[in-house]
Coordinates of C-alpha atoms in Angstrom, one line a residue:
M1 CA -0.2 7.8 1.0
N2 CA 2.1 10.7 2.7
E3 CA 4.4 10.9 5.1
G4 CA 3.5 8.1 7.6
S5 CA -0.5 9.0 7.0
L6 CA -3.4 7.6 4.5
L7 CA -5.2 10.0 2.8
Q8 CA -8.7 9.0 2.4
H9 CA -10.7 11.5 -0.3
I10 CA -14.4 11.1 0.4
E11 CA -16.3 11.8 -2.6
E12 CA -19.2 12.6 -1.0
D13 CA -17.5 15.9 -0.1
T14 CA -14.7 17.4 -0.9
T15 CA -13.1 16.8 2.4
T16 CA -9.7 14.2 3.4
D17 CA -9.7 11.8 6.2
T18 CA -6.1 11.3 7.6
I19 CA -5.2 8.1 8.9
S20 CA -1.6 7.4 10.6
I21 CA 0.4 3.9 9.3
G22 CA 0.1 2.0 12.1
T23 CA -2.5 2.3 13.8
A24 CA -5.6 0.8 14.8
A25 CA -8.0 2.5 12.0
W26 CA -5.3 1.9 9.7
H27 CA -5.6 -1.9 10.4
C28 CA -9.2 -1.9 9.7
W29 CA -8.6 -0.1 7.0
L30 CA -6.6 -2.5 5.0
E31 CA -9.1 -5.1 5.7
Q32 CA -11.9 -3.5 4.2
H33 CA -9.9 -2.5 1.0
H34 CA -7.6 -4.2 -2.0
S35 CA -5.4 -1.5 -2.8
F36 CA -3.6 1.8 -2.4
T37 CA -0.5 3.7 -2.9
F38 CA 2.0 4.7 -1.7
E39 CA 4.4 7.5 -2.4
T40 CA 7.8 9.3 -1.6
P41 CA 9.9 12.0 -2.9
R42 CA 11.7 9.3 -4.9
T43 CA 9.0 6.6 -6.1
T44 CA 5.6 5.5 -5.8
F45 CA 4.1 1.4 -5.9
T46 CA -0.2 0.2 -6.1
A47 CA -0.3 -2.0 -3.3
R48 CA -2.9 -5.1 -4.0
K49 CA -4.3 -6.8 -1.6
E50 CA -4.8 -10.9 -3.8
Q51 CA -6.2 -14.0 -2.1
R52 CA -3.8 -16.8 -2.9
P53 CA -4.2 -20.4 -0.6
G54 CA -3.8 -19.6 2.8
G55 CA -4.9 -15.8 2.7
W56 CA -4.9 -12.7 1.5
Y57 CA -1.3 -11.0 1.2
W58 CA -0.4 -8.0 -0.2
Y59 CA 2.0 -7.6 -3.4
A60 CA 3.9 -4.4 -4.6
Y61 CA 3.8 -3.6 -8.0
R62 CA 5.7 -0.8 -10.3
R63 CA 6.0 -0.2 -14.0
I64 CA 9.7 0.2 -14.5
R65 CA 11.5 0.9 -18.4
G66 CA 7.7 -0.5 -19.6
K67 CA 8.4 -4.1 -17.2
L68 CA 6.0 -4.6 -14.4
H69 CA 8.1 -6.0 -11.5
S70 CA 6.3 -7.2 -7.6
T71 CA 7.7 -7.7 -4.5
Y72 CA 5.8 -9.5 -1.6
L73 CA 4.3 -7.0 1.2
G74 CA 2.8 -9.4 3.3
K75 CA -0.4 -9.9 5.0
S76 CA -2.5 -6.9 6.4
A77 CA -0.3 -6.9 9.9
D78 CA 2.6 -7.1 8.3
L79 CA 1.8 -4.1 6.5
T80 CA 3.8 -0.9 8.8
L81 CA 5.2 2.3 7.8
E82 CA 8.8 0.8 7.7
R83 CA 8.1 -2.1 5.7
L84 CA 6.2 0.4 2.9
K85 CA 9.3 2.7 3.0
S86 CA 11.7 -0.4 2.8
T87 CA 9.6 -1.7 -0.8
A88 CA 10.0 1.3 -2.0
D89 CA 14.1 1.7 -1.7
V90 CA 13.8 -1.8 -3.8
F91 CA 11.8 0.3 -6.7
E92 CA 13.8 2.8 -6.6

């Protein structure tokens, strides 16, 4: 992810699809995938979709000084650019 867009590399060729965060294409992509990496100039974290009682939820993970930290991101509908950026701020 880069500057509010998902950069999806297509393995069959060398092209890259760009999907803007918050669009219908973004939410469709989230429903079909279980993880991605979010990067800012200051930090990076991995987001994973996990099945819990009540449905599928996204969590952010980052290793800091050898210890794995996590935080709740929400359901797919909650994953906005603002939410991802605020989560990155927590991990700084």
